[in-house]
XYZ file of C-alpha atoms in Angstrom:
102
model
C 76.138 -144.242 3.628
C 77.142 -142.543 0.277
C 74.664 -141.031 -1.808
C 75.585 -141.242 -5.335
C 72.513 -139.602 -6.987
C 72.458 -135.931 -6.022
C 71.598 -133.039 -8.719
C 73.134 -130.143 -7.325
C 71.037 -126.933 -7.614
C 73.151 -124.508 -7.124
C 76.406 -124.081 -5.727
C 79.644 -126.365 -6.425
C 79.445 -129.316 -8.235
C 79.087 -130.518 -11.703
C 77.285 -127.627 -13.819
C 75.773 -130.005 -16.739
C 73.026 -132.077 -14.304
C 75.905 -134.256 -13.765
C 75.893 -136.142 -10.372
C 78.222 -135.968 -7.258
C 78.849 -138.042 -4.229
C 78.452 -136.596 -0.770
C 78.334 -138.325 2.726
C 75.045 -138.808 4.102
C 73.657 -139.669 7.511
C 70.724 -140.489 8.518
C 68.905 -139.435 11.373
C 65.078 -139.664 13.082
C 62.567 -136.645 13.807
C 62.946 -134.680 16.150
C 66.518 -134.364 15.673
C 66.773 -133.841 12.145
C 64.669 -130.951 12.259
C 66.529 -129.592 14.427
C 70.000 -130.164 12.538
C 68.010 -128.577 9.266
C 67.259 -125.618 11.775
C 70.933 -125.616 12.647
C 70.097 -125.920 16.107
C 71.660 -129.330 16.946
C 74.822 -129.118 15.741
C 76.787 -132.051 17.602
C 76.184 -135.446 16.862
C 78.187 -138.730 19.703
C 75.767 -141.504 18.243
C 79.150 -142.798 16.827
C 82.447 -141.305 17.384
C 83.906 -142.375 14.127
C 80.906 -141.646 11.802
C 81.911 -138.405 10.807
C 85.836 -139.039 11.108
C 86.294 -139.090 7.054
C 84.268 -135.982 6.225
C 84.892 -132.915 5.311
C 83.206 -129.984 3.425
C 79.283 -130.598 2.622
C 77.072 -133.560 3.874
C 73.900 -134.854 3.289
C 71.059 -135.365 6.121
C 68.538 -138.323 5.146
C 65.479 -137.738 7.337
C 63.845 -141.448 9.018
C 60.179 -141.978 8.802
C 60.036 -142.607 12.323
C 60.153 -140.346 15.600
C 62.468 -140.975 18.227
C 60.622 -141.598 21.375
C 62.364 -139.542 23.739
C 59.005 -138.708 26.084
C 58.912 -135.365 24.780
C 62.608 -134.316 26.655
C 63.791 -132.747 23.453
C 60.906 -130.333 23.718
C 61.472 -129.700 27.543
C 65.303 -128.868 27.094
C 63.905 -126.327 24.246
C 61.727 -124.575 27.022
C 64.248 -124.558 29.600
C 66.665 -122.840 27.021
C 64.163 -120.347 26.343
C 62.354 -121.373 22.988
C 58.821 -120.370 23.152
C 56.491 -123.257 21.705
C 55.700 -121.674 18.169
C 59.836 -121.890 18.062
C 59.708 -125.571 19.178
C 57.182 -126.589 17.164
C 58.935 -124.628 14.101
C 62.564 -126.464 14.528
C 61.466 -129.602 15.278
C 59.640 -129.828 12.187
C 61.489 -129.876 8.851
C 62.050 -127.321 6.753
C 58.629 -126.259 4.049
C 59.263 -128.432 1.174
C 60.715 -131.380 2.841
C 59.431 -134.549 4.440
C 60.322 -137.861 5.609
C 62.454 -140.274 4.044
C 63.958 -137.869 1.908
C 67.360 -135.923 2.114
C 67.877 -132.479 3.287
């Protein structure tokens, strides 16, 4: 999926309000939260999904929650995360919401 109407707010890209095209992938919660916070760094769903992607990539946050029965929470707890940290990293950063691009 390509997002073509992204207006950069800083960093590299058009300087006068233009748009840029970046690769974009979609992920449901809680995994999108883990990616946004840098806790999830590996994607194994489709081995060819990122073959052509280099540089920046956008994350679309799906509106639904993946039904894993809380397994992600148990894995994070086993890794030593507190309940507070698990809650923080499985939620989106402030200012972002489901259905949007992070």
